[in-house]
Structure formats: C-alpha cells, structure tokens
XYZ file of C-alpha atoms in Angstrom:
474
model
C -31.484 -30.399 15.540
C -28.006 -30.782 16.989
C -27.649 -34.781 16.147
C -28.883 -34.300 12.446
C -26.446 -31.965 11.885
C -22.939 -33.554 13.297
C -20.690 -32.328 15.828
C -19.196 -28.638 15.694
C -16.022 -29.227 14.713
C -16.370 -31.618 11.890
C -18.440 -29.300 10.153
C -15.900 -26.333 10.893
C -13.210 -28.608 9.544
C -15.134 -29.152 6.203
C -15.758 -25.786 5.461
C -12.360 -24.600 6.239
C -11.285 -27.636 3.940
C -13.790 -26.473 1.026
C -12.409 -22.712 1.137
C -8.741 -23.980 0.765
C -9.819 -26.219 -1.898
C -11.814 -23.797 -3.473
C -8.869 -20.677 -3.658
C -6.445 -23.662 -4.673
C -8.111 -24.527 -7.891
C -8.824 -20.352 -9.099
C -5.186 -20.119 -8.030
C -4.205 -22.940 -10.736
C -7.351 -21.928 -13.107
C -6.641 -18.582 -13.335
C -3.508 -18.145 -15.579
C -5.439 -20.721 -17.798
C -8.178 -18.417 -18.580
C -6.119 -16.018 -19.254
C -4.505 -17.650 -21.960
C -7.459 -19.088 -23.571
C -9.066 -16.839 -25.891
C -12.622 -15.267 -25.395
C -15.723 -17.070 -27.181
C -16.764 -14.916 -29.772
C -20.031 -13.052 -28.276
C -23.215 -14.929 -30.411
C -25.594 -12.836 -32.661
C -28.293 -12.265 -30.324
C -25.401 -11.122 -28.091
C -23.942 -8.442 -30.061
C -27.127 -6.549 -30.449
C -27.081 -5.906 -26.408
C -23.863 -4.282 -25.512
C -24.654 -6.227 -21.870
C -25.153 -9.171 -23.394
C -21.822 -8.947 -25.689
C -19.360 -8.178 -22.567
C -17.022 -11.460 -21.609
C -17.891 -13.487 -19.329
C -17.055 -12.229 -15.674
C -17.043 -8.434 -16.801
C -19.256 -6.189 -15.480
C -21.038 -3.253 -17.271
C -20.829 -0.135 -15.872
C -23.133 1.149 -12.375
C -23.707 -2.711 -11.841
C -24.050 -3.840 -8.537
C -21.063 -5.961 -7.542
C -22.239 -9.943 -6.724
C -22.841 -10.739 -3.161
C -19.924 -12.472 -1.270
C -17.213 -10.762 -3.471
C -13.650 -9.996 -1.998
C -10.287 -8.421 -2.172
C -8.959 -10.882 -2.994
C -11.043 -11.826 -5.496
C -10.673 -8.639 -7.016
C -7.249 -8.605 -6.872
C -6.597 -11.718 -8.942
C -9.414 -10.677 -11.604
C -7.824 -7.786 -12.546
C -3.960 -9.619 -12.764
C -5.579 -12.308 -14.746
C -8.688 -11.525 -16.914
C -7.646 -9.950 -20.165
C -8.747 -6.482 -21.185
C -12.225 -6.476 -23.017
C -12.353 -6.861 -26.877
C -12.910 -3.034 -28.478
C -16.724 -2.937 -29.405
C -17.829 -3.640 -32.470
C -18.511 -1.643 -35.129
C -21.239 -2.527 -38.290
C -19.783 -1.775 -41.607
C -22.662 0.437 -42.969
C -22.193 2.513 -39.579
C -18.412 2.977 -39.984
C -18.803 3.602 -43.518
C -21.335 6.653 -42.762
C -18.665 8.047 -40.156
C -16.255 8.200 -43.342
C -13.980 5.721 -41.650
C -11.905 2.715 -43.025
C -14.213 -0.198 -44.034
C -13.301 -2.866 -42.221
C -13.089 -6.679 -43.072
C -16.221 -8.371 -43.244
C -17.890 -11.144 -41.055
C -19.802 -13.852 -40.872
C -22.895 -13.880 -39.212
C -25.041 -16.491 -38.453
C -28.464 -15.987 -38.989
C -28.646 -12.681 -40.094
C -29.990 -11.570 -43.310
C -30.401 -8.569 -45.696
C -31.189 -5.140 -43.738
C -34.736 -3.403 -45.242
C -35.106 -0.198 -43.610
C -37.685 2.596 -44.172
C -36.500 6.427 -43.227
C -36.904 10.064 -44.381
C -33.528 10.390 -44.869
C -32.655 7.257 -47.188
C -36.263 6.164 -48.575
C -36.577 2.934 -48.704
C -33.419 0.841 -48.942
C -31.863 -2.599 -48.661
C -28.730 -3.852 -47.574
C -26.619 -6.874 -47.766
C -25.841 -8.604 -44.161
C -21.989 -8.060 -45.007
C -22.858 -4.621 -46.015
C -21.072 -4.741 -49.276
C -24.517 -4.721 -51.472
C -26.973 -1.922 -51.184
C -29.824 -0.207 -53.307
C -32.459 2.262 -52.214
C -35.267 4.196 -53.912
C -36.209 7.858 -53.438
C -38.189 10.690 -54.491
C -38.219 14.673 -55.187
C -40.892 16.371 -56.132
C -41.362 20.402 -56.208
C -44.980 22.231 -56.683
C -45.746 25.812 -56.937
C -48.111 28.569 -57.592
C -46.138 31.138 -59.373
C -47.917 34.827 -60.028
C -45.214 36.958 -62.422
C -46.155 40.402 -63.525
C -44.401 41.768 -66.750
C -43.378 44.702 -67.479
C -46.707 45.549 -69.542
C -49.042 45.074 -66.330
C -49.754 41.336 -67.682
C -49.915 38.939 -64.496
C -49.750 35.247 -65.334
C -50.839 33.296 -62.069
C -50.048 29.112 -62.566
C -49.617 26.603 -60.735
C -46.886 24.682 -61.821
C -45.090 21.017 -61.232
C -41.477 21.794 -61.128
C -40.005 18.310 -60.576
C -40.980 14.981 -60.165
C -38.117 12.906 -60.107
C -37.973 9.741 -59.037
C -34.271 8.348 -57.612
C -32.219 5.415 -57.195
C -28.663 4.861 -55.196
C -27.178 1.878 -53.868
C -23.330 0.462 -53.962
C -21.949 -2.697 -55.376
C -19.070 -5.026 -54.196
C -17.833 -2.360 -51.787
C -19.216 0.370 -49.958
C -17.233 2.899 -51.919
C -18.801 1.903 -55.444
C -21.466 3.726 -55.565
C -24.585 4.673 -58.155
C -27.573 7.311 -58.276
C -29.503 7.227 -61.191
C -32.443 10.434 -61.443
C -34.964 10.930 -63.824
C -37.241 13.685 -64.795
C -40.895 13.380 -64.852
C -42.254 16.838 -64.964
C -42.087 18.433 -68.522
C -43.607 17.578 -71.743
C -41.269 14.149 -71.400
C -39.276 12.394 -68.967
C -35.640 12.517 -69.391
C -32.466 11.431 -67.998
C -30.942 13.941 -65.276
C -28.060 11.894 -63.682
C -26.269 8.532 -63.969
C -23.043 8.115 -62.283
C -20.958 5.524 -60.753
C -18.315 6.642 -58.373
C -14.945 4.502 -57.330
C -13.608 6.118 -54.122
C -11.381 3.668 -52.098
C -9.370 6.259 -50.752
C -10.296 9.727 -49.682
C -7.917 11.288 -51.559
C -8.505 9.780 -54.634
C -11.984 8.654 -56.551
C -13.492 8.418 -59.885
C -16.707 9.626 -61.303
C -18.373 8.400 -64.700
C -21.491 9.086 -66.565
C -23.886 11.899 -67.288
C -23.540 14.399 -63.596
C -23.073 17.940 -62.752
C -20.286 19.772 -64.074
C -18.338 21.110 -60.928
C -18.124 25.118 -61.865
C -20.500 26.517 -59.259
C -20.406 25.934 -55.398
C -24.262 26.738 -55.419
C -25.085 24.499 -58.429
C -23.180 21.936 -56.483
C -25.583 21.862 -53.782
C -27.859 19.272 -54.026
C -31.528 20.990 -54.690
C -33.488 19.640 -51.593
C -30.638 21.719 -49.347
C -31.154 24.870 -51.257
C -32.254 28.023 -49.573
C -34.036 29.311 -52.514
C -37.009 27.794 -54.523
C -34.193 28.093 -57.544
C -30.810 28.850 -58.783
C -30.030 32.511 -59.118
C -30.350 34.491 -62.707
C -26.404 34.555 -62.545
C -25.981 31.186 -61.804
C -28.031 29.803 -64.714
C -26.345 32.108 -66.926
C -22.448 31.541 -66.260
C -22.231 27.998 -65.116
C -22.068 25.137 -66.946
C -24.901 22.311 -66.235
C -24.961 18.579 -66.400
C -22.836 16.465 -68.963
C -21.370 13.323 -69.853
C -17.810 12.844 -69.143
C -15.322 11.128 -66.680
C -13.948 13.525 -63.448
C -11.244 12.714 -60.919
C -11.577 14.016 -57.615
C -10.922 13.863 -53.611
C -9.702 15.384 -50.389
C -6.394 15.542 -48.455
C -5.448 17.570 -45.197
C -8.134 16.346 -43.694
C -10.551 16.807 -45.662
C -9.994 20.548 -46.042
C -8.316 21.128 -49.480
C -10.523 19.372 -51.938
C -10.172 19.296 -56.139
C -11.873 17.419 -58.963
C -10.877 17.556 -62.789
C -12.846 16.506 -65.128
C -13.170 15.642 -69.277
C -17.165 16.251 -70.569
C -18.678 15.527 -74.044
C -19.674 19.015 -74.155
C -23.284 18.515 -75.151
C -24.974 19.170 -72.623
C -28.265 16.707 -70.513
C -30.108 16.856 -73.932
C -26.829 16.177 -76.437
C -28.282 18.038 -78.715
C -26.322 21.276 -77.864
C -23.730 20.124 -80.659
C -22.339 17.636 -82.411
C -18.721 18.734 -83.530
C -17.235 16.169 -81.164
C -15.455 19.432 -78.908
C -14.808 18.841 -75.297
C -15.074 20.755 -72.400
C -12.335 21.046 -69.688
C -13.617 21.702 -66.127
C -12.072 22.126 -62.714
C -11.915 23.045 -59.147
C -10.494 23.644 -55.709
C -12.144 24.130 -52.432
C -10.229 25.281 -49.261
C -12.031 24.604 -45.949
C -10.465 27.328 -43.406
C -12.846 26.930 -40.339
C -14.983 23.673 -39.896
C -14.464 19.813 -40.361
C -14.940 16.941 -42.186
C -18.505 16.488 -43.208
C -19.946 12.985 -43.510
C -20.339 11.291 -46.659
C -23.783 10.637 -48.679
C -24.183 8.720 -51.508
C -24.370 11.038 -54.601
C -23.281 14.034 -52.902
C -19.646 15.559 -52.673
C -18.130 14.206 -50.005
C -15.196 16.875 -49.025
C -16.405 20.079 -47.588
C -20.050 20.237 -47.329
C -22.806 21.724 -49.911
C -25.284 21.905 -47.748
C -27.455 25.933 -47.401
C -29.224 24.494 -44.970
C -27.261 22.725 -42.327
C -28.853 24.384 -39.577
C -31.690 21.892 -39.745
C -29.188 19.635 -37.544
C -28.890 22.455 -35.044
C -26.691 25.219 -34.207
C -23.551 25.433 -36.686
C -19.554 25.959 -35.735
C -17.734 28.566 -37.471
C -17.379 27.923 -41.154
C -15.362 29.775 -43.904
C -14.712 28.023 -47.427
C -13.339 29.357 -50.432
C -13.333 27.839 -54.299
C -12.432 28.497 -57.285
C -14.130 27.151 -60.471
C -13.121 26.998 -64.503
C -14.396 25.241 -67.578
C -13.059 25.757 -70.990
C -15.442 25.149 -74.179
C -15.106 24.939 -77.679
C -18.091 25.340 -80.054
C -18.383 25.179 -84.028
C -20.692 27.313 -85.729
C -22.465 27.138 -89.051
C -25.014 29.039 -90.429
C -27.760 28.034 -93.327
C -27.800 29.210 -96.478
C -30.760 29.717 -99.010
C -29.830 29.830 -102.769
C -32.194 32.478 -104.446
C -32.384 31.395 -107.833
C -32.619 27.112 -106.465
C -34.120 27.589 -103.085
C -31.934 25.685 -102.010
C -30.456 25.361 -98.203
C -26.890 24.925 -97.484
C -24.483 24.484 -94.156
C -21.708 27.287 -94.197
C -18.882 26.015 -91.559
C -18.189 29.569 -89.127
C -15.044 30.420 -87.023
C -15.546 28.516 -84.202
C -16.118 29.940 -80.776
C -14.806 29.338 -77.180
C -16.135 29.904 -73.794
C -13.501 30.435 -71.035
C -15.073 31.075 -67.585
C -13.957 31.298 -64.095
C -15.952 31.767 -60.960
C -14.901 32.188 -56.844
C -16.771 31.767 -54.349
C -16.651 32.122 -50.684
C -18.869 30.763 -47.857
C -19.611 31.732 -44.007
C -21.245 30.004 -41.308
C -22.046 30.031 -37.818
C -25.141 29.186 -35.427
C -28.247 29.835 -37.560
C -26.609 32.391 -40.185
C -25.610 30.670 -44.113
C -24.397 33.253 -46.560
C -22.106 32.976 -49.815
C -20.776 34.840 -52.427
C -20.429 34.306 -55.528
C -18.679 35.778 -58.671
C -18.168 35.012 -62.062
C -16.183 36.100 -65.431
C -16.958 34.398 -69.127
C -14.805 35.169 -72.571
C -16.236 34.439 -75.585
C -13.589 34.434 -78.549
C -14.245 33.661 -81.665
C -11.486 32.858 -84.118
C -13.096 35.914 -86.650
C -11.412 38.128 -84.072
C -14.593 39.223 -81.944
C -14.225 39.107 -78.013
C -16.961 39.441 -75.681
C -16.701 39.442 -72.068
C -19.488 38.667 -69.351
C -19.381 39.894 -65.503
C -21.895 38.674 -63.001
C -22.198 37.983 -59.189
C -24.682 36.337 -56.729
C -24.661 37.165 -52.906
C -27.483 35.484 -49.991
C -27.323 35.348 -46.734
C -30.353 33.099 -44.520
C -30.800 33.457 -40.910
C -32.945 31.141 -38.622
C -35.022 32.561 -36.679
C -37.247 29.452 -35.080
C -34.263 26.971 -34.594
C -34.821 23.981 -37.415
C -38.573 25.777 -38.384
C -38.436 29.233 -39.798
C -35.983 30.621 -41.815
C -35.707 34.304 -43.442
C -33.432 34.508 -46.621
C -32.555 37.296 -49.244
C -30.741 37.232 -52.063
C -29.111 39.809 -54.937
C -28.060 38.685 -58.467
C -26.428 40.869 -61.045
C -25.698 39.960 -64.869
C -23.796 42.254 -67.419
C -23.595 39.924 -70.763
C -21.189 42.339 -72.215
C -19.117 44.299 -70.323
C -18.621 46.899 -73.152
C -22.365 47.422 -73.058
C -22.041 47.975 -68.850
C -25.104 49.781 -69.126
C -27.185 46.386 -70.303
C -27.414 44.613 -67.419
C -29.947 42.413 -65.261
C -30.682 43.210 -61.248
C -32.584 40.141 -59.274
C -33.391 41.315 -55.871
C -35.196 38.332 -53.930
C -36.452 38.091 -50.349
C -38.497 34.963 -48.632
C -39.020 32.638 -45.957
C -38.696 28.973 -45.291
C -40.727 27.072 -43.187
C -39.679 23.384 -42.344
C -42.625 21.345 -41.500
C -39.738 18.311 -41.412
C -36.608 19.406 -42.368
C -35.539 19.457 -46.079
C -37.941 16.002 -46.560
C -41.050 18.598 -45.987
C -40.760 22.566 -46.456
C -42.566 25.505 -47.865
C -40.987 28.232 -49.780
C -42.315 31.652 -50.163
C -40.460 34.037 -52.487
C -40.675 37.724 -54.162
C -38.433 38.615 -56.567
C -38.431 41.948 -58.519
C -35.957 41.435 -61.083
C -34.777 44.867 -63.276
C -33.602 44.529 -66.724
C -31.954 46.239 -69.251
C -32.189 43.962 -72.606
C -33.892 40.794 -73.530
C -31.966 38.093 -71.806
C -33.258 34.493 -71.897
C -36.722 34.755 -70.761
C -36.006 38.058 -68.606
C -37.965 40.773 -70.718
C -36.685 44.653 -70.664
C -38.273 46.437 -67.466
C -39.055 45.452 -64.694
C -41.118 42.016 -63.501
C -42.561 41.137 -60.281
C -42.616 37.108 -59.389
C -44.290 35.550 -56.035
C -43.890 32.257 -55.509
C -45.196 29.932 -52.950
C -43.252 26.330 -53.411
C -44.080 22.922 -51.683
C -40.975 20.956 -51.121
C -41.693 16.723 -50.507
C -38.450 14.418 -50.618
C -38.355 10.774 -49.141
C-alpha cells in the first residue's frame, strides 16, 4: 500500500502546491466575474425561482456545500454582484395596476390559454400585449308578486342571458367588452366600449356604456347585493348610452372624475331623435381604503364592488360621490284634423331634465352599506317646473364569512314634490347565499313596496314580491 502510493512528503508537497495554485487562480478570476455580466436565466429557468438564481447564489434555508470556508465567503461576497431583481410577467404587473414594462423575447413560449371562474376562458399573447376572453351571465328566478287586488302572479322568469367578450389590443391598457342580451323577446346590444388608459390619471372611453350618475348603477350586476336595482335608482338615473367620456384617478387613486358627452337616446335609440345631448359627470372621494385593482370593463379608481367581502374580511372604507347629467328633450304631440282625418306633428316647448345625486359608502369586516340620494328638475320652456326627491339606503352584513349574507334595503320616490303626499315606499329584506362567490349565488328577496299613484309598473296600494334568484357567471 505504502510503495503504490509514493513517499510522504512528495505527496504533502503536491497538495500544498495544488491549494496555492488553486487560491491563486480565484484570486486572479474573481474580479473577472465580476465584471462580466450574468447569462440571462433560460425559459425553463425562469419558471423555477431556484432554477433562475445566478450561478453560485444560493436560495434561501439551503444547506451550504461541503468544504466551504471563510475565506471563501469572504471573497464571494466582495466580488459576486448583487442578484438581478426578479422578474415580473406583464399580464401580472398589469393586474397589480403597475407600469407595464418593456416587453421580451422569449424563446419558445407561445400564446397563454387559461380556463378560470374569474376570467372565463381567455387567451393571451406571449408578450402580453394581445388578449381576448369570453364570458357569461345569466340570472333565473321564480318571482310570486301579489297586487293590491289579492291577484298573485307566480313565474318563473329568465332575467338575463348575456353572453360577454373582453380582451385588449396593442397594449394592455386598450381595452374592449362587448355584452349582449339574450333574454327578452330579442337580443340586443347592452355594451360596446373601447377604453385608452395609458396613464392613471387620464383615459378615454367610447361607444354605447353606462352613463356614470349612480354609484349603485355603477356596480357591475354580478357584485350586487340585491337581485335588482332599487325603485329609486331606476327612476332618477340615467342608463346606458352612446357617447365618448373622459375619466381617471390622481392622489393615489383616491379622488376620481369622469365627464362625459352621450347621444341622449338611450340602449334602444329610439328614446328621440331631435339630435339633443346629454351632459354627465362625476367625482368620487376615497377617505378610508386604497387603491383597488383594475378589471377589464370595470371602473378602475375606487372600487364598485357590494360584495367585497367574498375576498375576506374588509379594512375601513368611507367614499363619497357626487353625480349630474343634464338632458334636453323635444316634444311634439299628434294632431287629428276632424273634418280630413288627418294626423299632424305639432313641435312642443321642449323639456329638460337636470338631476343630481350623492352618495356615500361604508365598509368594514363583513358590513357594506350606502346611501344614496337624488334630486331631478324638469323645466319646460312653457313655464311648468316639476321637481322629483328620492333616496335609497342598504346595509348587508355577513354572517358565514364568504357564504351567507343578510341584506335590507329602503327606497323612497316622491315624483313631484308639490304632490309630497304621492309617493312610493320599497321596503326589502333577503339573504345571499354564495355557493362560489359571485360566479355561483342564490338570492332570496321580499319586498313590500307601498304606493301612492301609478308609477311605472308600481300600481296604487300596496304589493307583496318574493323572489328566489339563481345567479351563474363564468
């Protein structure tokens, strides 16, 4: 054993000679690496953060390598430059509301086709630039209403069946969502809208979308607390129209505004055709609570969500708004000629609509509630005012975190406020169950709604409605 392997001291001699060699080149290596820029991690890399680290790092809890030193040590931390920051993918920056950043090439990576509850079914490009998904909404119910007469009308009913597509071109802030009507005696058109944001504070809305005079109506349905809009809502807001809006967010995201310039005519433009505009505004002021993250189709300030609790317990919120639109309608009236028979078009004073609304909203832990109130004039140029009052307060609490919710709600209409006496009073109480969040819930309602006149399709007296709703969204 002891011939084969050489005398003591020779071998002694080599090793010692092999160390000194061996710290003698890292000495003059060293600096070199240091200088020389990292290799850019590969593909398969970059989807394992261990994988992706540079070469000679160490991830976190590792072991350290057998037959490490101090010295070692010592000279990796003079000479190895600091890790690259890790690296973000542009659709996951762009859903934290943060600055897109440039795009990249990468090899051997193709267009993203993902399946969720939350999105549908979408597609995206591999630079994250192109995207398009496809959704759904649909709403059934079996509705019992008793009239004032005794008369009980029990239906079921298939609110909405709409069917939904979003995506963004060129950028991630040009976005579309188109949404279309099936339920009804015919399909229709409900939104189309294309919306230029590149900077928070500034963005541009065109196409047929919501009007922005209500902080409820603003809500997207699915999030709503209710089965519906209140009486008071439908009667003093103004719906969906064509028209171009400005609008964005600054401080933060807590002082929000959009302006915007609508045909006037309404989803079915067939409201008028005197080629009158309507003017329509608003400001939102976030006191308590953050940023909230943008969606695709849905405001992207201060949230307009009833139903955030679904992502657990909430901070403390408080937002106020305030909401106008200005209308101007012409009126005619027909005619008959009793000796011809004949029908003729006689051109009236036209009329305007001023109205204003406020609103206010608190949040915290399970609890939603906001308030709502609104003021309409009606002028027209004859002389003859008429002004309209109304208000709409609810307030939800959960009490199964994310499964059961309980939620009332009060409503109050006066048309005319000469007439103060004429009024409508909605008084609602239900409860939510979320079989999976907003994508699958059940709504059970009772509303006993009071009136005093005939307005819209509320009859003088007083009506009972129960309503049991199934809620499916993908």
């Amino acid at each position: 054993m002891s011939s084969s392997r050489g005398p003591q001291a020779s071998c002694g001699a080599r090793r010692w000679g092999a160390a000194v060699l061996a710290l003698l080149v890292c000495t003059l290596v060293s600096p070199l690496r240091a200088q020389t820029p990292a290799a850019a991690p590969s593909a398969e890399a970059e989807d394992d953060p261990a994988r992706a680290l540079p070469e000679g790092a160490e991830t976190e809890g590792d072991p350290e390598p057998e037959g490490s030193s101090p010295a070692s040590e010592t000279r990796s931390e003079e000479a190895a430059p600091p890790p690259p920051p890790p690296k973000v993918r542009p659709q996951v920056a762009a859903d934290a509301n943060k600055a897109e950043e440039p795009n990249e090439e990468r090899p051997g990576r193709g267009a993203r086709v993902y399946a969720d509850a939350e999105h549908g079914l979408a597609i995206d490009s591999a630079d994250g630039n192109y995207g398009i998904g496809f959704g759904f909404l649909g709403k059934a119910a079996f509705e019992n209403r008793t009239t004032p007469d005794g008369e009980s009308d029990p239906a079921f009913r298939l609110l909405m069946a709409r069917p939904i597509l979003r995506g963004h071109v060129f950028r991630r802030w040009i976005d579309f969502f188109v949404q279309f009507e099936l339920a009804g005696a015919s399909a229709r058109l409900v939104d189309a809208q294309l919306t230029v944001r590149p900077f928070d504070a500034v963005g541009i809305r065109v196409g047929q979308f919501i009007v922005p005079t209500s902080r409820s109506y603003m809500t997207p349905v699915p999030a709503l607390q209710f089965p519906d809009f209140s009486a008071a809502n439908d009667f003093f807001r103004a719906g969906r129209d064509i028209g171009a809006m400005f609008f964005g967010s600054v401080l933060n995201h807590r002082l929000e505004y959009y302006a915007g310039i609508f045909d006037g005519r309404g989803i079915d433009l067939s409201n008028k055709t005197d080629g009158k505009l309507l003017y329509a505004g608003r400001v939102g002021w976030a006191v308590f609570g953050g940023k909230a993250p943008k969606s695709i189709g849905m405001p992207p300030a201060i949230a307009y969500d009833e139903t955030a609790a679904l992502k657990g317990p909430l901070p403390l919120g408080l937002h106020f708004g305030l909401s106008a639109f200005h209308d101007t309608f012409a009126r005619t009236q027909e005619i008959v000629d009793p000796d011809t028979r004949r029908t003729t078009q006689e051109v009236l004073p036209d009329s305007r609509r001023t109205s204003v609304a406020a609103d206010a909203m608190f949040q915290i832990a399970g609890l939603y509630s906001a308030f709502e109130i609104y003021h309409d004039w009606r002028v027209e140029d004859g002389g003859s005012e008429q002004r309209g009052l109304g208000s709409t307060a609810q307030i939800g609490q959960f009490v199964w975190p994310q499964r059961l919710e309980l939620v009332a709600r009060f409503s109050f209409i006066t048309p005319n406020i000469a007439l103060s006496r004429r009024s409508l009073r909605s008084y609602e109480i239900g409860t939510n169950g979320y079989i999976y969040g907003n994508n699958l819930k059940l709504q059970l309602r009772y509303a006993l709604d009071d009136a005093d006149l005939q307005l819209r399709s509320f009859q003088p007296g007083i009506t009972h409605l129960l309503t049991l709703q199934l809620q499916a969204m993908l």
